[in-house]
Short mmCIF file of N, CA and C in Angstrom, two decimals:
data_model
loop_
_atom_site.label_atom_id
_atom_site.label_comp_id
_atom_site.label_asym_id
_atom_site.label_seq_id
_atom_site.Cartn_x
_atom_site.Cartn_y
_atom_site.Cartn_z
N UNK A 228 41.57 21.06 -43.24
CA UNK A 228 40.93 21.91 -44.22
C UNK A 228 39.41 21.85 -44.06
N UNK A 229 38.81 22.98 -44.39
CA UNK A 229 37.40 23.27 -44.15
C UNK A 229 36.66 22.55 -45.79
N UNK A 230 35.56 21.98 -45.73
CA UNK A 230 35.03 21.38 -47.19
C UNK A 230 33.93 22.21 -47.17
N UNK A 231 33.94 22.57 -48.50
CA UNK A 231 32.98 23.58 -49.13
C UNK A 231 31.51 22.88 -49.15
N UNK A 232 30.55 23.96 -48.67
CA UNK A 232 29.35 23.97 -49.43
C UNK A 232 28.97 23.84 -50.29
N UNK A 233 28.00 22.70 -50.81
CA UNK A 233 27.46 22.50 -51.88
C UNK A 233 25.92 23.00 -52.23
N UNK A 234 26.09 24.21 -52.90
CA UNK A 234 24.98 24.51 -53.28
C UNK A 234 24.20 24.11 -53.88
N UNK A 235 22.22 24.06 -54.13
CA UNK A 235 21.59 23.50 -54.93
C UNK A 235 21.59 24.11 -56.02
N UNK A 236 21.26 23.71 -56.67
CA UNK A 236 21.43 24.09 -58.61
C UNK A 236 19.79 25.29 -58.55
N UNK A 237 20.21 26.00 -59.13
CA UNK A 237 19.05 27.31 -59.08
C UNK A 237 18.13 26.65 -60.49
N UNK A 238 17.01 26.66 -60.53
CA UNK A 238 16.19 26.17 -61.80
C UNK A 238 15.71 27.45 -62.32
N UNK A 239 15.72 27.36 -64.02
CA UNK A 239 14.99 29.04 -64.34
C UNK A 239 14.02 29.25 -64.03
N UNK A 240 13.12 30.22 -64.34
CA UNK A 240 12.24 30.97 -64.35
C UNK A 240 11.73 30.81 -65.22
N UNK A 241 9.97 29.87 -65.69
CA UNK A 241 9.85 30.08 -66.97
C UNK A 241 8.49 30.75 -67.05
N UNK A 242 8.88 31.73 -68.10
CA UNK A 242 8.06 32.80 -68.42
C UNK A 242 6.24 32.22 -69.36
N UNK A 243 5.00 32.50 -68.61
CA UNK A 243 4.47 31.90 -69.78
C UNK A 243 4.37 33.00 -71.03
N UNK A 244 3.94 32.47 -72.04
CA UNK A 244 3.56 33.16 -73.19
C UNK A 244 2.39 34.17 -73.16
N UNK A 245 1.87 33.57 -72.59
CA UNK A 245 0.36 35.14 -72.38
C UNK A 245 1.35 36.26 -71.71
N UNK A 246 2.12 36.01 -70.81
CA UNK A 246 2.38 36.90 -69.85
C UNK A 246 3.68 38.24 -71.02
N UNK A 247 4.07 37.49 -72.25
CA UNK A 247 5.64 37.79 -72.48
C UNK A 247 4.64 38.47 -74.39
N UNK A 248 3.55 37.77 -74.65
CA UNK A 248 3.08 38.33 -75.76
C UNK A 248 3.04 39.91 -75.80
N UNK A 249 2.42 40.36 -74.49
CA UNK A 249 1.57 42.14 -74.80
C UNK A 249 3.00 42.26 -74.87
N UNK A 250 4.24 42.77 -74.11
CA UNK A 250 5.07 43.13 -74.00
C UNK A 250 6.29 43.30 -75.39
N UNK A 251 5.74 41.92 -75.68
CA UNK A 251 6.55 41.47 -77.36
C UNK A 251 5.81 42.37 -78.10
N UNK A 252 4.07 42.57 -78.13
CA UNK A 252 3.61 43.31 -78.71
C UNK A 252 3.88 44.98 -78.91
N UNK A 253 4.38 45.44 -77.54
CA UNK A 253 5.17 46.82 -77.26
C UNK A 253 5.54 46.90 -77.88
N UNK A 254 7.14 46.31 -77.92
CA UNK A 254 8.03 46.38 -78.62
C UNK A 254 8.22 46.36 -79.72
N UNK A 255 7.30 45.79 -80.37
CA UNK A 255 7.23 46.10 -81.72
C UNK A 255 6.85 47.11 -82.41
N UNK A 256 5.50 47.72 -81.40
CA UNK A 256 4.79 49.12 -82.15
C UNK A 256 5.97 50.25 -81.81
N UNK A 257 6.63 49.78 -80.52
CA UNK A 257 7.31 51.11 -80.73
C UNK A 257 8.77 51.39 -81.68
N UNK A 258 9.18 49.55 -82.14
CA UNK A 258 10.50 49.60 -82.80
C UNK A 258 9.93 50.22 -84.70
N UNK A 259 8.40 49.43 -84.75
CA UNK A 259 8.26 50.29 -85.95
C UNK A 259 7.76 51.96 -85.72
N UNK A 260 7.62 52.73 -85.01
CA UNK A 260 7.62 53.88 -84.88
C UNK A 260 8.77 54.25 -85.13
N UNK A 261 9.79 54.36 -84.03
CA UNK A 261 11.02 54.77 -84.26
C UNK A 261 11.65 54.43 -85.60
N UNK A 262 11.28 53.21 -86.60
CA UNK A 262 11.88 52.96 -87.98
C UNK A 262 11.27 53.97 -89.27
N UNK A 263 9.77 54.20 -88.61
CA UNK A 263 8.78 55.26 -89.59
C UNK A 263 9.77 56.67 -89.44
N UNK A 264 10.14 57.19 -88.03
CA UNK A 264 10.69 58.44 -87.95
C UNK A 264 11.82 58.32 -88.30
N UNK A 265 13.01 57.61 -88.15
CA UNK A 265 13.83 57.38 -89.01
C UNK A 265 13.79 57.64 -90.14
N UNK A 266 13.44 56.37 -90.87
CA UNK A 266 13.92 55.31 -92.04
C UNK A 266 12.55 56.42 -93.15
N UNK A 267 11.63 56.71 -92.52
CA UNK A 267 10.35 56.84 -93.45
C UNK A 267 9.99 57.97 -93.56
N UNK A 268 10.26 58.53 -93.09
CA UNK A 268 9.59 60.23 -92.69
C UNK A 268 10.25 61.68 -93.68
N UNK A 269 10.03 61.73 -94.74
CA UNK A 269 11.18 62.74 -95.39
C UNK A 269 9.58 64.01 -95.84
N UNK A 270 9.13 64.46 -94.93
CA UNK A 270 8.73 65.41 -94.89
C UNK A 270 7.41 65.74 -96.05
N UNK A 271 7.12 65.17 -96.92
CA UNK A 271 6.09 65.23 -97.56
C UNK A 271 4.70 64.40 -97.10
N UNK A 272 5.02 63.18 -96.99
CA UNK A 272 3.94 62.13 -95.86
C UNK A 272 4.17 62.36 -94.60
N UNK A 273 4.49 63.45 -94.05
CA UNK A 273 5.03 63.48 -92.57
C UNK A 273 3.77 63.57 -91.62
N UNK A 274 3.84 63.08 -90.71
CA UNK A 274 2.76 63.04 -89.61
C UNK A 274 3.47 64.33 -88.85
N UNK A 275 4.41 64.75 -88.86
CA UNK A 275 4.42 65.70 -88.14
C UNK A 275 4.95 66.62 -88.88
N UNK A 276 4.26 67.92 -88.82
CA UNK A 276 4.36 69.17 -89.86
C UNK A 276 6.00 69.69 -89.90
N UNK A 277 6.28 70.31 -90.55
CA UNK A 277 7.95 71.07 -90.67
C UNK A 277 8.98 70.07 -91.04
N UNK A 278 10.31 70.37 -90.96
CA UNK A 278 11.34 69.60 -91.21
C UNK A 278 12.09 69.18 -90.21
N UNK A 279 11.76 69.95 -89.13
CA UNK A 279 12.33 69.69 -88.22
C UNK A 279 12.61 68.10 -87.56
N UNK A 280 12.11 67.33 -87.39
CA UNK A 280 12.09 65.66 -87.29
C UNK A 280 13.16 65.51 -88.34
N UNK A 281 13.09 65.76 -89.44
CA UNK A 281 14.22 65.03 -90.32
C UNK A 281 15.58 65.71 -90.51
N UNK A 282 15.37 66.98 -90.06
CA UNK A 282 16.78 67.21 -89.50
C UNK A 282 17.36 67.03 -88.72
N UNK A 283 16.68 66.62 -87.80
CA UNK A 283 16.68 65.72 -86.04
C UNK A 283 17.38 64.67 -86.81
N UNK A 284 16.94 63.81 -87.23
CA UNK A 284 17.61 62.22 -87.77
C UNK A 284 18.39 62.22 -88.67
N UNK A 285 18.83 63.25 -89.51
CA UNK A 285 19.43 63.47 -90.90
C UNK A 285 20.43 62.20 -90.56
N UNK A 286 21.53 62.24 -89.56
CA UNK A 286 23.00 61.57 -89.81
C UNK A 286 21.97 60.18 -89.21
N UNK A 287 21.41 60.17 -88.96
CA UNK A 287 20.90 58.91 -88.78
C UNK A 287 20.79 58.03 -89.64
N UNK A 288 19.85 58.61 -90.60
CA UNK A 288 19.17 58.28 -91.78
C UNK A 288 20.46 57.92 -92.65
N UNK A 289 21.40 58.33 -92.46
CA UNK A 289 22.63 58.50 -93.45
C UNK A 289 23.58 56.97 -92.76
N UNK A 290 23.67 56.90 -91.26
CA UNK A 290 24.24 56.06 -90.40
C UNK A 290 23.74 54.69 -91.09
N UNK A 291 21.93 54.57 -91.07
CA UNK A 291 21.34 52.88 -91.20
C UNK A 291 21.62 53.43 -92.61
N UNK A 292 21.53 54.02 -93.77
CA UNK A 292 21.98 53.48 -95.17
C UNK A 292 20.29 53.87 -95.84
N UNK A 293 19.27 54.75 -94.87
CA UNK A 293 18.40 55.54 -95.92
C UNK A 293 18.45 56.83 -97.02
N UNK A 294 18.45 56.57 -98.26
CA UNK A 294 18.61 57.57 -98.96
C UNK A 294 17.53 58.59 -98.33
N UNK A 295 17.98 59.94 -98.57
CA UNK A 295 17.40 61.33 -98.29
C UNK A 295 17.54 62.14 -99.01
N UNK A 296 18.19 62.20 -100.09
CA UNK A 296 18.46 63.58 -100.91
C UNK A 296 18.24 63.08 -102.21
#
């Protein structure tokens, strides 16, 4: 019988924190954007003119549990 190869153990990758902050920072401006157009946006404070956006999201808004009507 042939005896197996023993591979070396792979070590992670560690990420520093400067490098993983801006990115964390992304993600955040853009998860609260998408929660403003969602969750926030019912057409009177609207940054964007018409209704159109909130008829775009209506079943959305209805899906996460924001009142609209």
């Amino acid at each position: 019988m042939a005896q197996a190869a023993v591979l070396p153990a792979s070590t992670p990758v560690t990420i520093p924190l400067n490098e993983l902050l801006p990115w964390a920072v992304f993600a955040g401006v853009i998860l609260l954007s998408l929660l403003y157009l969602v969750g926030m946006d019912q057409g009177a404070t609207s940054l964007i003119s018409g209704s159109m956006l909130h008829e775009f999201v209506h079943d959305g808004r209805h899906l996460l549990g924001f009142p609209c009507h």
